[in-house]
Tab-separated table of C-alpha atoms in Angstrom:
chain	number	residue	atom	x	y	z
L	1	UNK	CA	157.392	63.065	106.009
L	2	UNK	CA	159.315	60.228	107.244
L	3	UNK	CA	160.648	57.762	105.208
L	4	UNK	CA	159.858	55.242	106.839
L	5	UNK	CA	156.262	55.430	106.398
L	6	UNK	CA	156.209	55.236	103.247
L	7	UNK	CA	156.330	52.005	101.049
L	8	UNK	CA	158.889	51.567	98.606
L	9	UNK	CA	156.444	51.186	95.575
L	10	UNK	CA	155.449	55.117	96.490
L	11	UNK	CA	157.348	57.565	94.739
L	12	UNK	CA	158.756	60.868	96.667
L	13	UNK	CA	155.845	63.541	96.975
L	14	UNK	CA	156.927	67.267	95.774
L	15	UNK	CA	154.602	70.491	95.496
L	16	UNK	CA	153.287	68.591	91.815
L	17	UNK	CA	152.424	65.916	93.063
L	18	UNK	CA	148.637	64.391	92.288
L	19	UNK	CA	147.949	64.671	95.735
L	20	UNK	CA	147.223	68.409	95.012
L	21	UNK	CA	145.187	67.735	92.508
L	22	UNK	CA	143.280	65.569	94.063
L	23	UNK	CA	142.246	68.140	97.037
L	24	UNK	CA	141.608	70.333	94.508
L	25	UNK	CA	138.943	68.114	92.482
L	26	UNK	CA	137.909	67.316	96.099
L	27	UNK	CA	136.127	70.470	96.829
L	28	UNK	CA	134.471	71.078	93.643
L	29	UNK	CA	133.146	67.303	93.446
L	30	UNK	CA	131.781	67.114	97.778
L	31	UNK	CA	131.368	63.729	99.469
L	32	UNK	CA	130.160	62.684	103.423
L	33	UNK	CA	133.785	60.518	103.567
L	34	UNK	CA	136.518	60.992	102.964
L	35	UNK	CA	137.028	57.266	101.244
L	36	UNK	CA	133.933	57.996	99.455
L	37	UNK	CA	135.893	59.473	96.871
L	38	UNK	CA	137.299	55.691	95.705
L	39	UNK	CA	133.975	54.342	96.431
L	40	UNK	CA	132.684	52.158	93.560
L	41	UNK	CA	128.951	52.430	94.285
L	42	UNK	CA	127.305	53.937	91.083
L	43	UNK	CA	125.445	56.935	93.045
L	44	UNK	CA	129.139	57.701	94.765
L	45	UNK	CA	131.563	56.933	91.422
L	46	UNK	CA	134.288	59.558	91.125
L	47	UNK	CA	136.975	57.768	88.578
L	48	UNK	CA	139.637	60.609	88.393
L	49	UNK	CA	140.447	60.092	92.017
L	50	UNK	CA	141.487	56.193	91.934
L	51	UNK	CA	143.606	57.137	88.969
L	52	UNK	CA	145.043	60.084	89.706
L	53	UNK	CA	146.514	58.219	93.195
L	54	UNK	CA	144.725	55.115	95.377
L	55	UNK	CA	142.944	55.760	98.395
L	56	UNK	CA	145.655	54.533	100.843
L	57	UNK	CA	148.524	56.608	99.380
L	58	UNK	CA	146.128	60.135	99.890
L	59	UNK	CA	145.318	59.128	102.936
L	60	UNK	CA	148.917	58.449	104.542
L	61	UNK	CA	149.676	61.872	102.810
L	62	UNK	CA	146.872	63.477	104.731
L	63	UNK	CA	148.258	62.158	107.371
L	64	UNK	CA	151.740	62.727	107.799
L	65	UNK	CA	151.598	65.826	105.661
L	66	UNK	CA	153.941	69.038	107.461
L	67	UNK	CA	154.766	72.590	106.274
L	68	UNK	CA	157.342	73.559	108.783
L	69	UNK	CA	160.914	72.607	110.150
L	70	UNK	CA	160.112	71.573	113.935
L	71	UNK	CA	163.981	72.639	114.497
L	72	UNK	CA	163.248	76.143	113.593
L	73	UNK	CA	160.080	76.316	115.917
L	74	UNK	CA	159.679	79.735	118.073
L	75	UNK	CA	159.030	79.647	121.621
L	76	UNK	CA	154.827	80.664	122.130
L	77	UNK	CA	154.176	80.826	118.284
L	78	UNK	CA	151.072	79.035	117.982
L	79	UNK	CA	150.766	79.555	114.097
L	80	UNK	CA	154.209	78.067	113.597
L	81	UNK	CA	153.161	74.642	112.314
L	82	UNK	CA	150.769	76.676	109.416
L	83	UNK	CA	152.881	79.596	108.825
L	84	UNK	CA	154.096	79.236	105.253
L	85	UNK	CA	150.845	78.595	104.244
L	86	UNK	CA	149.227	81.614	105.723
L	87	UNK	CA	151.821	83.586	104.663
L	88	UNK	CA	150.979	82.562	100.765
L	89	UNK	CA	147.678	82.939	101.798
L	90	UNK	CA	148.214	86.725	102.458
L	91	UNK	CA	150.203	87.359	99.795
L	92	UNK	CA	147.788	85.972	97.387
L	93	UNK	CA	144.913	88.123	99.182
L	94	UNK	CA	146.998	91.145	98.566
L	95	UNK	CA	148.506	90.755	95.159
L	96	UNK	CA	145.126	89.787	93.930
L	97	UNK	CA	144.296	93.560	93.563
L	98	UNK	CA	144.363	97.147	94.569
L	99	UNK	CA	141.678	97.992	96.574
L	100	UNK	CA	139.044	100.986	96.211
L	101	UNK	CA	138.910	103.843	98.640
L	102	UNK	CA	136.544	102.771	101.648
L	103	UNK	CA	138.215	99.727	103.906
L	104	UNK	CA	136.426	98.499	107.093
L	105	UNK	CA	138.394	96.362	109.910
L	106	UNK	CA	136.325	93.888	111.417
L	107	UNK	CA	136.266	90.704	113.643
L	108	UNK	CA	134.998	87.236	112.404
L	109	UNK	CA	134.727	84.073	113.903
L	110	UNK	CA	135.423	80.659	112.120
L	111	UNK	CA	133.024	77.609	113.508
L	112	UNK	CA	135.803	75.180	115.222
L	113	UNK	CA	134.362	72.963	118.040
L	114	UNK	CA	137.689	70.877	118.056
L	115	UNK	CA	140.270	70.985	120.935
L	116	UNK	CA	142.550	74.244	120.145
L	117	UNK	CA	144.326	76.563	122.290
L	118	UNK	CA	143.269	79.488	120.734
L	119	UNK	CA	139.654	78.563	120.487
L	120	UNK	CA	137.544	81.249	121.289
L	121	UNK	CA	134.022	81.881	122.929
L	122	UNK	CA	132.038	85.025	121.677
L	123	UNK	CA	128.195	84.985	122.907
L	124	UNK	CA	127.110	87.322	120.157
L	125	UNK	CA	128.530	85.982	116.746
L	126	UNK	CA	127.037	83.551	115.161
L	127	UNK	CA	128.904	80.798	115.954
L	128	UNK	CA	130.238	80.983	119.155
L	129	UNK	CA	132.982	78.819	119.039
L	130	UNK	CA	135.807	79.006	117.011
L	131	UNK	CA	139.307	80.790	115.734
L	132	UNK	CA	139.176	84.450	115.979
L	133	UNK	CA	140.265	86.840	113.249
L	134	UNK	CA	140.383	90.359	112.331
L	135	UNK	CA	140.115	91.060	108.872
L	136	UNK	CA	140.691	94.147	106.574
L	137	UNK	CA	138.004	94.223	103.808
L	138	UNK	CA	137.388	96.053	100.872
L	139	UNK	CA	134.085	97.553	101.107
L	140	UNK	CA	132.844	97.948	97.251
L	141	UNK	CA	133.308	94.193	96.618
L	142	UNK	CA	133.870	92.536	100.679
L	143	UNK	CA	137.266	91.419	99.110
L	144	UNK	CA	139.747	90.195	102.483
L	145	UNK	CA	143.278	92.108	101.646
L	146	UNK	CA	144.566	90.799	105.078
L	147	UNK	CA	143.772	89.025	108.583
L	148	UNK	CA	145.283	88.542	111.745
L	149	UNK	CA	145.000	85.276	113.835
L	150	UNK	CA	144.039	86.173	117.457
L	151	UNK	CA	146.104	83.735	119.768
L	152	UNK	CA	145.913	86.163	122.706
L	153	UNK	CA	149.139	87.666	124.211
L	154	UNK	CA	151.153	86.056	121.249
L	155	UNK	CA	148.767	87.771	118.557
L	156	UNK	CA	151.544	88.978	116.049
L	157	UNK	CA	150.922	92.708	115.988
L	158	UNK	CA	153.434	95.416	115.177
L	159	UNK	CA	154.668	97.591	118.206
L	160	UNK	CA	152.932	100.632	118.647
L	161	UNK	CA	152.310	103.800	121.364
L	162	UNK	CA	150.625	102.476	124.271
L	163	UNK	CA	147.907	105.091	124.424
L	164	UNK	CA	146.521	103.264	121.101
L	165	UNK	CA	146.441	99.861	122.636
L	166	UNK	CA	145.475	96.915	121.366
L	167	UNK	CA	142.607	97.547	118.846
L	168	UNK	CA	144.555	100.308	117.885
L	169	UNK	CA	147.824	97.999	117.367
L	170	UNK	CA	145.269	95.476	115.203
L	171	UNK	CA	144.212	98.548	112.855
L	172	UNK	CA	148.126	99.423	112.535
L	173	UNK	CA	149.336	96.284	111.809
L	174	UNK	CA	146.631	95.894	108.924
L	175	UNK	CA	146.755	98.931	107.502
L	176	UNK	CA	150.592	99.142	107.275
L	177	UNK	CA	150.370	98.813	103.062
L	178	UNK	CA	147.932	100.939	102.991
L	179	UNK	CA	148.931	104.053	104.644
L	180	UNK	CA	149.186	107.480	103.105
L	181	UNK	CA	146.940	106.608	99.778
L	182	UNK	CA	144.082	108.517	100.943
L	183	UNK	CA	142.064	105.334	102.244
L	184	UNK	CA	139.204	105.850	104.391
L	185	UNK	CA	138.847	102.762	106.873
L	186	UNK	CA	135.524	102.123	109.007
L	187	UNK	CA	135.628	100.744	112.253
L	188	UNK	CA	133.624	100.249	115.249
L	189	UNK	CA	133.613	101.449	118.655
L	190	UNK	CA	136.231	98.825	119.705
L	191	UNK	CA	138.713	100.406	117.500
L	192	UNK	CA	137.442	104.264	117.179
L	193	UNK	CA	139.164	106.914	119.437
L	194	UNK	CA	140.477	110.084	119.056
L	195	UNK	CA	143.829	108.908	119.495
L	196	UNK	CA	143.425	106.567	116.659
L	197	UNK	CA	141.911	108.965	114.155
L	198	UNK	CA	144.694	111.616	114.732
L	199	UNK	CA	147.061	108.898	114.226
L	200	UNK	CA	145.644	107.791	110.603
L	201	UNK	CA	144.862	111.338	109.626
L	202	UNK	CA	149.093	111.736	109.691
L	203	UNK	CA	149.133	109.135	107.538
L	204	UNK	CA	147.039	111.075	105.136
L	205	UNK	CA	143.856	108.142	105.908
L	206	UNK	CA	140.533	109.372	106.448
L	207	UNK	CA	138.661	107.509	109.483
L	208	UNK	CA	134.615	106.696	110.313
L	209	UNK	CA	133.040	104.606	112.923
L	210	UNK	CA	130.616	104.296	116.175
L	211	UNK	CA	132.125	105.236	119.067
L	212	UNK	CA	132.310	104.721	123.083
L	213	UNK	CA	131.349	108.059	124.897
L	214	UNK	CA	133.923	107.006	127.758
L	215	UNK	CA	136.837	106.424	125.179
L	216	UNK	CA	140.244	107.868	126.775
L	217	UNK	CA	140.515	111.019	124.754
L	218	UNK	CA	136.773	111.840	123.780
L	219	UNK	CA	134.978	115.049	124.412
L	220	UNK	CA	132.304	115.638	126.538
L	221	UNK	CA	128.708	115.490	124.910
C-alpha cells in the first residue's frame, strides 16, 4: 500500500492486523452494505466492528489492499495479482486430508457478471457466466483437493504427450499427488479416452467414465 494514502494517526497494517478479523466476523454476521457494519441503527448494530477498527480505515484497506510485487509480474499470467493467495488456498485444500479411493474431475462455474478477461459463457451450467474451474473432488465426502483456473491458452497445466491433449493435460496436472496410490478417478466423456486410461493405469490409477464413440483411439461398437 502506499504510504501516502494513509494518515499518520493509522498504524502500519501486517498479516495481524484487525482488518482480518474484521472480514472474518464479516461473513458469519451478513449485511446489504458494506458500511452497514458501523451502522448505529438498532435493527443493523454490530459493536465489535467500530472497535475493532472505524469504518474509513477498513475501507481504504479494502481498497488499496495488494498481494503481489507488480515488478515481478509475468508476461500473460492472468492470476498473477491473486497468486499467493490461491496458492495457500491449495495448500490448505490438500493438507486438510488424505483422500479416500474414488476421485472425480469435474468443471464448475463461479457466477461473475463483472468485466473479466477470463469470464466465461457456458449455455448449460447453471449460471452461465462466470470464472471457469476444474476441480478434483473427493467423492465419499465432495471435499475439493485441487482446482485449476481456466484463462484459456495461459491455463497453467503441466506439459504432457500431445495425443492426450488438453482434457487429458487438466486430469494430469491434478492428479500429479495422487498418482500410483491405487486411486480410481471418474470422469466424463470430455476427459475419457483410451489414451488417457492406459496412461493412468501406468501409474497404477484405476479409471471410469462416459465416453465419446468417435474418441481418437476407441474401438468400433
Amino acid at each position: 500500500m502506499h504510504s501516502e494514502l494513509i494518515p499518520s494517526s493509522h498504524s502500519p497494517t501486517t498479516s495481524s492486523h484487525p482488518h482480518t478479523r474484521s472480514t472474518k466476523n464479516k461473513s458469519e454476521n451478513k449485511k446489504l452494505e458494506i458500511a452497514d457494519y458501523w451502522s448505529t441503527d438498532p435493527l443493523l448494530y454490530s459493536p465489535i466492528f467500530g472497535k475493532t477498527m472505524s469504518r474509513n480505515r477498513f475501507q481504504l484497506l479494502l481498497r488499496y489492499i495488494h498481494f503481489c510485487n507488480n515488478n515481478n509480474q509475468i508476461k500473460n499470467d492472468r492470476l498473477f495479482k491473486i497468486d499467493m493467495v490461491l496458492q495457500d488456498i491449495k495448500n490448505n485444500f490438500r493438507s486438510a486430508m488424505v483422500p479416500f479411493q474414488n476421485l472425480v474431475i469435474d468443471e464448475s462455474l463461479v457466477l461473475w457478471k463483472g468485466r473479466l478477461s477470463i469470464k466465461q459463457f457456458i449455455r448449460t451450467k447453471r449460471h452461465r457466466f462466470g470464472i471457469k474451474f476444474f476441480i478434483l473432488c473427493d467423492v465419499e465426502i465432495d471435499y475439493i483437493l485441487d482446482f485449476i483456473i481456466y484463462t484459456g491458452k495461459t491455463t497453467r497445466l503441466v506439459s504432457c504427450d500431445a495425443n492426450l491433449g488438453q482434457s487429458g493435460a487438466v486430469v494430469k496436472t491434478l492428479m500429479k499427488r495422487y498418482l500410483n496410490k491405487g486411486h480410481t478417478l471418474y470422469t466424463d466423456n470430455w476427459y475419457t479416452s483410451p489414451i488417457l486410461s492406459m496412461y493412468l493405469h501406468k501409474k497404477k490409477t484405476n479409471t471410469c467414465g462416459t465416453v465419446r464413440c468417435n474418441r481418437r483411439g476407441m474401438p468400433p461398437v
